Amino acid sequence: MQLVLSLGMVPLANAFLSSPDELEERFPLELVFCPECSLVQITETVSPGVLFSQYNYFSSVSKTMLAHAQDLVGKLIEGQHLNKESHVIELGSNDGYLLRHFQQAGIPNVLGIDPAQNVAEVARASGIPTLCEFFGEALTEKIEPADVVIALNVLGHVPDLTGFVRGICKILKPDGVAIIEVPYARDMVDLCELDTIYHEHHSYFSLTSLVNLFRWNKLQVQRVERIDIHGGSLRLWVGHPRENYSRPTLKILKREMVLGIDRIEYYRHFASRVQELGYSLKHLLRGFKAQGKQIIAYGAAAKGTMLLNYLGVGTETIDYVVDATPSKIGKYVPGVRVPIVSPDQIGNPDFILLTAWNFSDEIIQKHPGFKGRWIIPIPRPRFG
Ligand code: TYD
């Protein structure tokens, strides 16, 4: 393993505090590269039970996510010729924001699997059958084979990648397809997305590493496309091995080879670019504060926790963070202890740091009356 970046001892990104005096646990956060399989991972494994049994992330809060889900479901129903007999499974099904679109389209046989009790309950209450478990090979006995398996932004969260992928192989019908979306490591590096690195995210994928992972577990990446979601992701169509790799797959693989994504050199300058970004953003915020300006942040995203902790910026600079998630409102960002308030308490600050920068269009549109300036931190600080 070769070191890419060290972010020191940091709190868990979604472990919001109930009071500013509460003490949070800290864990080392180091990103490393494996020259054998080209995968980038963190070194510390925090127990999945601690990270995911109760989850503060509700996909339905974001219209962008809902539209993304609806669009994908439409494409799958048409492209895979799904009908009322089809069986669809979603891994990491959250509050049912995606599977409900299948039901509405007359495909009732859906199953969500999600380990977080609180979100699984919301899904069940809205009529989505949900198994509240961690998915892996061991769980497959209980599950009927599926025509479509979907796992959006889930694979990176899984400590046992082999068990997870073998599990998919077992529950996928012979001509079934698994749709896997993962944040793309190339976008993380290019766009300097340092705040996407945290303990929930074990793995950071290039297509090269994904092709290896699936091939080693008897599956094949059959199609791939780059999509914008979560700061830049890959969407893969994965199935039982059959034909040669498709043209777009080969094109991206070739590009990665040219870029040298299978070597540590590709990641060499990432650490210094992250440092530069942190320095310029902190300088900007401190400068405005020195002029007596009021600054707040928008989005108590896990990314927000990471960015504020990386900058070492707390209430001396940022008065509060706005977020629409009911379970986050009234809590405090771990590490920096900035309070979280609901969007109707946004007030009239001079600047809003968009910590949920991946939803900047949606959030900016929601606040047409805001007279100050938005600061978008990534890939370099700029005004929105
Ligand atoms: P997100 O970027 O989805 O994820 P992560 O936690 O993995 O970094 O988090 C976005 C946060 O922003 C989430 O807490 C919900 C919040 N949000 C709002 O408060 N209002 C909005 O309009 C949107 C789109 C998101």
CSV table of C-alpha atoms and ligand atoms in Angstrom, one decimal:
chain,number,residue,atom,x,y,z
A,1,MET,CA,0.0,0.0,0.0
A,2,GLN,CA,1.3,3.5,-0.9
A,3,LEU,CA,0.2,6.6,0.9
A,4,VAL,CA,-1.8,9.2,-1.1
A,5,LEU,CA,-2.9,11.6,1.6
A,6,SER,CA,-3.1,11.8,5.3
A,7,LEU,CA,-5.9,13.8,6.9
A,8,GLY,CA,-4.9,13.2,10.5
A,9,MET,CA,-7.3,12.3,13.4
A,10,VAL,CA,-10.9,13.2,12.4
A,11,PRO,CA,-14.4,12.6,13.8
A,12,LEU,CA,-16.9,10.4,12.0
A,13,ALA,CA,-18.5,12.6,9.3
A,14,ASN,CA,-22.1,11.9,10.2
A,15,ALA,CA,-21.8,11.6,13.9
A,16,PHE,CA,-23.6,14.8,14.7
A,17,LEU,CA,-23.5,16.0,18.3
A,18,SER,CA,-26.5,16.6,20.5
A,19,SER,CA,-24.7,19.3,22.4
A,20,PRO,CA,-21.7,21.4,21.7
A,21,ASP,CA,-20.0,19.9,24.9
A,22,GLU,CA,-20.3,16.3,23.8
A,23,LEU,CA,-17.0,14.7,23.1
A,24,GLU,CA,-16.7,13.0,19.7
A,25,GLU,CA,-14.5,10.0,18.9
A,26,ARG,CA,-11.7,10.5,16.4
A,27,PHE,CA,-10.1,8.1,14.1
A,28,PRO,CA,-7.0,8.3,11.7
A,29,LEU,CA,-7.9,9.0,8.1
A,30,GLU,CA,-5.3,8.0,5.6
A,31,LEU,CA,-5.8,7.3,1.9
A,32,VAL,CA,-3.7,4.6,0.3
A,33,PHE,CA,-3.2,3.2,-3.2
A,34,CYS,CA,-2.8,-0.6,-3.9
A,35,PRO,CA,-0.5,-1.2,-6.9
A,36,GLU,CA,-1.9,-4.7,-7.3
A,37,CYS,CA,-5.5,-3.9,-7.9
A,38,SER,CA,-5.3,-0.1,-8.5
A,39,LEU,CA,-7.8,0.5,-5.8
A,40,VAL,CA,-7.6,3.5,-3.5
A,41,GLN,CA,-8.8,2.9,0.1
A,42,ILE,CA,-8.6,4.3,3.6
A,43,THR,CA,-6.6,2.3,6.1
A,44,GLU,CA,-9.0,2.5,9.1
A,45,THR,CA,-12.1,0.3,9.2
A,46,VAL,CA,-14.7,1.7,11.6
A,47,SER,CA,-17.3,-1.0,12.5
A,48,PRO,CA,-20.2,-0.8,9.9
A,49,GLY,CA,-22.6,-1.2,12.8
A,50,VAL,CA,-21.4,2.1,14.2
A,51,LEU,CA,-21.5,3.9,10.9
A,52,PHE,CA,-24.7,2.6,9.3
A,53,SER,CA,-27.2,1.1,11.9
A,54,GLN,CA,-28.8,4.5,12.3
A,55,TYR,CA,-28.3,6.8,9.4
A,56,ASN,CA,-28.7,10.5,9.0
A,57,TYR,CA,-28.9,10.5,5.3
A,58,PHE,CA,-32.3,10.5,3.6
A,59,SER,CA,-32.1,10.5,-0.1
A,60,SER,CA,-35.5,12.0,-0.5
A,61,VAL,CA,-34.3,15.4,0.9
A,62,SER,CA,-32.8,16.2,-2.5
A,63,LYS,CA,-34.9,16.8,-5.6
A,64,THR,CA,-31.8,16.1,-7.6
A,65,MET,CA,-31.5,12.6,-6.2
A,66,LEU,CA,-35.3,12.0,-6.7
A,67,ALA,CA,-35.0,13.1,-10.4
A,68,HIS,CA,-31.9,11.0,-10.8
A,69,ALA,CA,-33.7,7.9,-9.5
A,70,GLN,CA,-36.8,8.5,-11.6
A,71,ASP,CA,-34.7,8.9,-14.7
A,72,LEU,CA,-32.7,5.7,-14.1
A,73,VAL,CA,-35.9,3.7,-13.4
A,74,GLY,CA,-37.5,4.9,-16.7
A,75,LYS,CA,-34.3,3.9,-18.6
A,76,LEU,CA,-34.2,0.5,-16.9
A,77,ILE,CA,-37.8,-0.4,-17.5
A,78,GLU,CA,-37.5,0.4,-21.2
A,79,GLY,CA,-33.9,-0.9,-21.7
A,80,GLN,CA,-34.3,-4.1,-19.8
A,81,HIS,CA,-37.9,-4.7,-21.0
A,82,LEU,CA,-39.2,-5.0,-17.4
A,83,ASN,CA,-42.8,-6.0,-16.8
A,84,LYS,CA,-45.1,-6.8,-13.9
A,85,GLU,CA,-43.3,-10.2,-13.4
A,86,SER,CA,-39.8,-8.6,-13.0
A,87,HIS,CA,-38.0,-8.7,-9.7
A,88,VAL,CA,-35.9,-5.7,-8.7
A,89,ILE,CA,-33.6,-5.4,-5.7
A,90,GLU,CA,-31.9,-2.3,-4.5
A,91,LEU,CA,-28.9,-2.6,-2.1
A,92,GLY,CA,-28.7,0.5,0.1
A,93,SER,CA,-32.3,1.3,-0.6
A,94,ASN,CA,-32.4,4.1,1.9
A,95,ASP,CA,-36.0,5.5,2.4
A,96,GLY,CA,-37.3,3.9,-0.7
A,97,TYR,CA,-36.8,7.0,-2.9
A,98,LEU,CA,-36.0,4.8,-5.9
A,99,LEU,CA,-37.9,1.6,-5.6
A,100,ARG,CA,-41.2,3.5,-5.3
A,101,HIS,CA,-40.8,4.5,-9.0
A,102,PHE,CA,-40.9,0.8,-10.0
A,103,GLN,CA,-44.0,0.2,-8.0
A,104,GLN,CA,-45.7,3.3,-9.5
A,105,ALA,CA,-44.8,1.9,-13.0
A,106,GLY,CA,-46.6,-1.4,-12.2
A,107,ILE,CA,-43.6,-3.5,-11.2
A,108,PRO,CA,-44.7,-4.5,-7.7
A,109,ASN,CA,-42.0,-7.2,-7.0
A,110,VAL,CA,-39.3,-5.0,-5.4
A,111,LEU,CA,-37.1,-5.5,-2.4
A,112,GLY,CA,-35.0,-3.0,-0.6
A,113,ILE,CA,-32.0,-4.0,1.5
A,114,ASP,CA,-30.6,-1.4,3.9
A,115,PRO,CA,-28.9,-1.9,7.3
A,116,ALA,CA,-30.1,1.4,8.8
A,117,GLN,CA,-33.1,0.8,10.9
A,118,ASN,CA,-34.5,4.4,10.9
A,119,VAL,CA,-34.4,4.8,7.1
A,120,ALA,CA,-35.7,1.2,6.5
A,121,GLU,CA,-38.7,2.0,8.7
A,122,VAL,CA,-39.5,5.0,6.6
A,123,ALA,CA,-39.3,2.9,3.4
A,124,ARG,CA,-41.5,0.2,4.9
A,125,ALA,CA,-44.0,2.7,6.1
A,126,SER,CA,-44.3,3.9,2.5
A,127,GLY,CA,-45.0,0.4,1.3
A,128,ILE,CA,-41.5,-0.7,0.1
A,129,PRO,CA,-40.6,-4.2,1.4
A,130,THR,CA,-37.2,-3.7,3.0
A,131,LEU,CA,-34.8,-6.2,4.6
A,132,CYS,CA,-32.9,-4.4,7.3
A,133,GLU,CA,-29.5,-6.1,7.0
A,134,PHE,CA,-26.0,-5.6,5.6
A,135,PHE,CA,-25.9,-7.2,2.2
A,136,GLY,CA,-23.2,-9.8,1.4
A,137,GLU,CA,-22.8,-13.4,0.3
A,138,ALA,CA,-24.2,-14.7,3.5
A,139,LEU,CA,-27.6,-13.0,3.0
A,140,THR,CA,-28.2,-14.4,-0.5
A,141,GLU,CA,-29.9,-17.6,0.7
A,142,LYS,CA,-32.9,-15.5,1.8
A,143,ILE,CA,-33.2,-13.7,-1.5
A,144,GLU,CA,-35.0,-14.6,-4.8
A,145,PRO,CA,-33.0,-14.1,-7.9
A,146,ALA,CA,-33.4,-10.7,-9.5
A,147,ASP,CA,-33.7,-9.3,-13.1
A,148,VAL,CA,-32.2,-6.0,-11.9
A,149,VAL,CA,-30.0,-5.3,-8.9
A,150,ILE,CA,-29.2,-1.7,-8.2
A,151,ALA,CA,-26.6,-0.3,-5.9
A,152,LEU,CA,-26.1,3.5,-6.1
A,153,ASN,CA,-23.3,5.0,-4.2
A,154,VAL,CA,-23.0,1.9,-2.0
A,155,LEU,CA,-20.0,-0.1,-3.1
A,156,GLY,CA,-17.5,2.5,-1.7
A,157,HIS,CA,-19.1,2.0,1.7
A,158,VAL,CA,-18.6,-1.7,1.9
A,159,PRO,CA,-15.6,-3.1,3.8
A,160,ASP,CA,-15.9,-6.6,2.4
A,161,LEU,CA,-16.0,-5.9,-1.4
A,162,THR,CA,-15.5,-9.5,-2.4
A,163,GLY,CA,-18.4,-10.7,-0.3
A,164,PHE,CA,-20.6,-8.0,-1.6
A,165,VAL,CA,-19.8,-8.6,-5.3
A,166,ARG,CA,-20.1,-12.4,-4.9
A,167,GLY,CA,-23.5,-11.8,-3.3
A,168,ILE,CA,-24.6,-9.8,-6.4
A,169,CYS,CA,-23.3,-12.6,-8.6
A,170,LYS,CA,-25.5,-15.1,-6.7
A,171,ILE,CA,-28.7,-13.1,-6.8
A,172,LEU,CA,-28.5,-12.0,-10.4
A,173,LYS,CA,-30.5,-14.1,-12.9
A,174,PRO,CA,-28.4,-15.4,-15.9
A,175,ASP,CA,-29.5,-12.5,-18.1
A,176,GLY,CA,-30.0,-10.0,-15.2
A,177,VAL,CA,-28.1,-6.7,-14.9
A,178,ALA,CA,-26.6,-5.0,-11.9
A,179,ILE,CA,-26.5,-1.2,-12.0
A,180,ILE,CA,-23.7,0.1,-9.9
A,181,GLU,CA,-22.9,3.8,-9.4
A,182,VAL,CA,-19.8,4.9,-7.6
A,183,PRO,CA,-18.1,8.2,-7.2
A,184,TYR,CA,-15.2,8.3,-9.7
A,185,ALA,CA,-11.7,8.6,-8.3
A,186,ARG,CA,-10.6,10.5,-11.4
A,187,ASP,CA,-13.2,13.2,-10.6
A,188,MET,CA,-12.2,13.2,-7.0
A,189,VAL,CA,-8.6,13.9,-8.0
A,190,ASP,CA,-9.3,16.4,-10.9
A,191,LEU,CA,-11.9,18.4,-8.9
A,192,CYS,CA,-9.9,18.2,-5.6
A,193,GLU,CA,-12.8,16.7,-3.7
A,194,LEU,CA,-11.0,16.2,-0.4
A,195,ASP,CA,-14.2,16.3,1.5
A,196,THR,CA,-15.5,13.1,-0.1
A,197,ILE,CA,-12.8,11.2,1.9
A,198,TYR,CA,-14.2,10.0,5.2
A,199,HIS,CA,-14.6,6.8,7.2
A,200,GLU,CA,-17.9,5.7,5.6
A,201,HIS,CA,-16.1,5.6,2.2
A,202,HIS,CA,-13.7,2.7,2.3
A,203,SER,CA,-12.9,2.6,-1.5
A,204,TYR,CA,-12.4,5.1,-4.2
A,205,PHE,CA,-12.8,3.6,-7.7
A,206,SER,CA,-11.2,4.0,-11.1
A,207,LEU,CA,-12.8,1.9,-13.9
A,208,THR,CA,-9.6,-0.1,-14.0
A,209,SER,CA,-10.0,-1.2,-10.3
A,210,LEU,CA,-13.7,-2.0,-10.9
A,211,VAL,CA,-13.1,-4.1,-13.9
A,212,ASN,CA,-10.6,-6.1,-11.8
A,213,LEU,CA,-13.0,-6.4,-8.9
A,214,PHE,CA,-15.9,-7.8,-11.0
A,215,ARG,CA,-13.7,-10.0,-13.1
A,216,TRP,CA,-12.1,-11.6,-10.0
A,217,ASN,CA,-15.6,-12.3,-8.8
A,218,LYS,CA,-17.0,-13.9,-12.0
A,219,LEU,CA,-18.9,-10.8,-13.2
A,220,GLN,CA,-18.2,-8.4,-16.0
A,221,VAL,CA,-18.6,-4.7,-16.6
A,222,GLN,CA,-20.7,-4.6,-19.7
A,223,ARG,CA,-21.3,-0.9,-20.1
A,224,VAL,CA,-20.2,2.2,-18.4
A,225,GLU,CA,-21.0,5.9,-18.5
A,226,ARG,CA,-19.7,9.0,-16.7
A,227,ILE,CA,-22.5,10.9,-14.8
A,228,ASP,CA,-22.5,14.1,-12.8
A,229,ILE,CA,-24.1,12.9,-9.6
A,230,HIS,CA,-22.1,13.2,-6.3
A,231,GLY,CA,-19.3,15.3,-7.8
A,232,GLY,CA,-18.8,12.9,-10.8
A,233,SER,CA,-19.6,9.2,-10.8
A,234,LEU,CA,-19.4,6.1,-13.0
A,235,ARG,CA,-22.6,4.2,-13.8
A,236,LEU,CA,-21.8,0.5,-14.6
A,237,TRP,CA,-24.0,-2.2,-16.2
A,238,VAL,CA,-22.6,-5.4,-14.7
A,239,GLY,CA,-23.7,-8.9,-15.7
A,240,HIS,CA,-22.6,-12.5,-16.0
A,241,PRO,CA,-19.6,-12.7,-18.4
A,242,ARG,CA,-20.5,-12.9,-22.0
A,243,GLU,CA,-19.0,-10.7,-24.7
A,244,ASN,CA,-16.0,-8.4,-25.1
A,245,TYR,CA,-15.9,-5.1,-23.3
A,246,SER,CA,-18.1,-2.4,-24.9
A,247,ARG,CA,-16.5,0.5,-26.8
A,248,PRO,CA,-17.2,3.1,-24.1
A,249,THR,CA,-15.7,0.8,-21.4
A,250,LEU,CA,-12.6,0.3,-23.5
A,251,LYS,CA,-12.3,4.0,-24.2
A,252,ILE,CA,-12.4,5.0,-20.5
A,253,LEU,CA,-10.0,2.1,-19.6
A,254,LYS,CA,-7.6,3.3,-22.3
A,255,ARG,CA,-7.8,6.9,-21.1
A,256,GLU,CA,-7.1,5.7,-17.6
A,257,MET,CA,-4.1,3.7,-18.8
A,258,VAL,CA,-2.7,6.8,-20.6
A,259,LEU,CA,-3.3,8.8,-17.4
A,260,GLY,CA,-1.5,6.1,-15.4
A,261,ILE,CA,-4.3,5.6,-12.9
A,262,ASP,CA,-2.8,2.1,-12.1
A,263,ARG,CA,0.2,3.8,-10.6
A,264,ILE,CA,0.8,5.9,-7.5
A,265,GLU,CA,2.2,8.7,-9.7
A,266,TYR,CA,-1.3,9.6,-10.8
A,267,TYR,CA,-2.1,10.5,-7.2
A,268,ARG,CA,1.2,12.3,-6.3
A,269,HIS,CA,0.1,15.9,-6.6
A,270,PHE,CA,-3.4,15.3,-5.0
A,271,ALA,CA,-2.1,16.0,-1.5
A,272,SER,CA,-0.4,19.3,-2.3
A,273,ARG,CA,-3.5,20.5,-4.3
A,274,VAL,CA,-5.7,19.6,-1.4
A,275,GLN,CA,-3.4,21.7,0.9
A,276,GLU,CA,-3.5,24.6,-1.5
A,277,LEU,CA,-7.3,24.6,-1.7
A,278,GLY,CA,-7.6,24.5,2.1
A,279,TYR,CA,-5.2,27.4,2.4
A,280,SER,CA,-6.9,29.6,-0.1
A,281,LEU,CA,-10.4,28.9,1.2
A,282,LYS,CA,-9.4,29.5,4.9
A,283,HIS,CA,-7.7,32.7,3.8
A,284,LEU,CA,-10.8,33.9,2.0
A,285,LEU,CA,-13.2,33.1,4.9
A,286,ARG,CA,-10.9,34.6,7.5
A,287,GLY,CA,-10.5,37.7,5.3
A,288,PHE,CA,-14.3,38.3,5.1
A,289,LYS,CA,-14.7,37.6,8.8
A,290,ALA,CA,-12.0,40.2,9.6
A,291,GLN,CA,-14.1,42.7,7.6
A,292,GLY,CA,-17.0,42.0,9.9
A,293,LYS,CA,-19.0,40.0,7.4
A,294,GLN,CA,-21.4,37.2,8.5
A,295,ILE,CA,-20.7,33.8,7.0
A,296,ILE,CA,-22.8,30.6,7.3
A,297,ALA,CA,-22.6,27.2,5.6
A,298,TYR,CA,-25.3,25.3,3.6
A,299,GLY,CA,-25.5,21.5,3.9
A,300,ALA,CA,-24.6,19.5,7.0
A,301,ALA,CA,-23.5,16.9,4.6
A,302,ALA,CA,-20.8,14.5,5.6
A,303,LYS,CA,-18.7,16.5,3.1
A,304,GLY,CA,-19.4,19.6,5.2
A,305,THR,CA,-18.1,18.0,8.4
A,306,MET,CA,-14.9,17.0,6.5
A,307,LEU,CA,-14.4,20.4,4.9
A,308,LEU,CA,-14.9,22.4,8.1
A,309,ASN,CA,-12.7,20.0,10.1
A,310,TYR,CA,-10.0,20.1,7.4
A,311,LEU,CA,-10.0,23.9,7.5
A,312,GLY,CA,-10.2,24.0,11.3
A,313,VAL,CA,-13.0,26.5,11.0
A,314,GLY,CA,-15.7,26.6,13.7
A,315,THR,CA,-18.1,29.2,15.1
A,316,GLU,CA,-15.5,31.9,15.2
A,317,THR,CA,-15.9,32.0,11.4
A,318,ILE,CA,-19.2,30.2,10.5
A,319,ASP,CA,-22.2,31.1,12.6
A,320,TYR,CA,-24.3,28.0,11.7
A,321,VAL,CA,-25.0,25.4,9.0
A,322,VAL,CA,-28.4,25.2,7.3
A,323,ASP,CA,-29.8,21.8,6.4
A,324,ALA,CA,-33.3,20.5,5.6
A,325,THR,CA,-32.8,17.0,7.1
A,326,PRO,CA,-35.1,16.9,10.2
A,327,SER,CA,-32.7,14.5,12.1
A,328,LYS,CA,-29.8,16.9,11.7
A,329,ILE,CA,-31.5,20.1,12.8
A,330,GLY,CA,-30.7,21.1,16.4
A,331,LYS,CA,-27.5,19.1,16.3
A,332,TYR,CA,-23.8,20.2,15.9
A,333,VAL,CA,-21.2,19.4,13.4
A,334,PRO,CA,-18.7,17.0,15.0
A,335,GLY,CA,-15.2,18.4,15.6
A,336,VAL,CA,-16.0,22.0,14.9
A,337,ARG,CA,-19.3,22.2,16.8
A,338,VAL,CA,-21.1,24.5,14.5
A,339,PRO,CA,-24.9,24.4,15.1
A,340,ILE,CA,-27.3,23.1,12.4
A,341,VAL,CA,-30.5,25.0,11.7
A,342,SER,CA,-33.4,24.5,9.3
A,343,PRO,CA,-33.5,26.4,6.0
A,344,ASP,CA,-36.2,28.8,7.2
A,345,GLN,CA,-33.7,30.2,9.7
A,346,ILE,CA,-31.2,31.1,7.0
A,347,GLY,CA,-31.4,34.8,7.9
A,348,ASN,CA,-29.5,37.3,5.9
A,349,PRO,CA,-25.8,36.5,6.0
A,350,ASP,CA,-23.2,38.1,3.7
A,351,PHE,CA,-21.8,34.8,2.5
A,352,ILE,CA,-22.9,31.2,2.4
A,353,LEU,CA,-20.3,28.5,2.0
A,354,LEU,CA,-21.9,25.8,0.0
A,355,THR,CA,-20.7,22.7,1.8
A,356,ALA,CA,-23.3,20.6,-0.2
A,357,TRP,CA,-21.6,21.9,-3.4
A,358,ASN,CA,-22.8,18.8,-5.3
A,359,PHE,CA,-26.4,20.2,-5.1
A,360,SER,CA,-25.4,23.8,-5.7
A,361,ASP,CA,-27.9,24.4,-8.6
A,362,GLU,CA,-30.8,23.0,-6.5
A,363,ILE,CA,-29.9,24.9,-3.4
A,364,ILE,CA,-29.2,28.2,-5.0
A,365,GLN,CA,-32.5,28.0,-6.9
A,366,LYS,CA,-34.3,27.4,-3.6
A,367,HIS,CA,-33.1,30.8,-2.2
A,368,PRO,CA,-33.8,33.4,-4.9
A,369,GLY,CA,-34.1,36.1,-2.3
A,370,PHE,CA,-30.6,35.7,-0.8
A,371,LYS,CA,-28.8,39.0,-1.3
A,372,GLY,CA,-25.3,37.9,-0.3
A,373,ARG,CA,-22.9,35.7,-2.2
A,374,TRP,CA,-22.5,32.0,-2.4
A,375,ILE,CA,-19.0,30.5,-2.0
A,376,ILE,CA,-18.5,27.2,-3.8
A,377,PRO,CA,-15.4,25.6,-2.4
A,378,ILE,CA,-14.6,22.9,-5.0
A,379,PRO,CA,-12.5,22.5,-7.2
A,380,ARG,CA,-11.2,25.9,-6.2
A,381,PRO,CA,-13.0,28.6,-4.1
A,382,ARG,CA,-15.3,30.7,-6.3
A,383,PHE,CA,-18.5,32.7,-6.1
A,384,GLY,CA,-21.7,31.2,-7.3
B,1,TYD,P1,-24.9,14.9,0.4
B,1,TYD,O1,-24.0,15.7,-0.4
B,1,TYD,O2,-26.0,14.2,-0.4
B,1,TYD,O3,-24.2,13.8,1.0
B,1,TYD,P2,-23.0,13.5,2.0
B,1,TYD,O4,-23.6,13.6,3.4
B,1,TYD,O5,-22.6,12.1,1.6
B,1,TYD,O6,-21.8,14.5,1.8
B,1,TYD,O7,-25.5,15.8,1.5
B,1,TYD,C1,-26.3,16.9,1.2
B,1,TYD,C2,-26.8,17.5,2.4
B,1,TYD,O8,-27.5,18.7,2.1
B,1,TYD,C3,-27.8,16.7,3.1
B,1,TYD,O9,-27.7,16.8,4.5
B,1,TYD,C4,-29.2,17.3,2.7
B,1,TYD,C5,-28.8,18.7,2.5
B,1,TYD,N1,-29.6,19.4,1.6
B,1,TYD,C6,-30.4,20.5,2.0
B,1,TYD,O10,-30.4,20.8,3.2
B,1,TYD,N2,-31.2,21.2,1.1
B,1,TYD,C7,-31.2,20.8,-0.2
B,1,TYD,O11,-31.9,21.5,-1.0
B,1,TYD,C8,-30.4,19.8,-0.7
B,1,TYD,C9,-30.4,19.4,-2.1
B,1,TYD,C10,-29.6,19.1,0.3
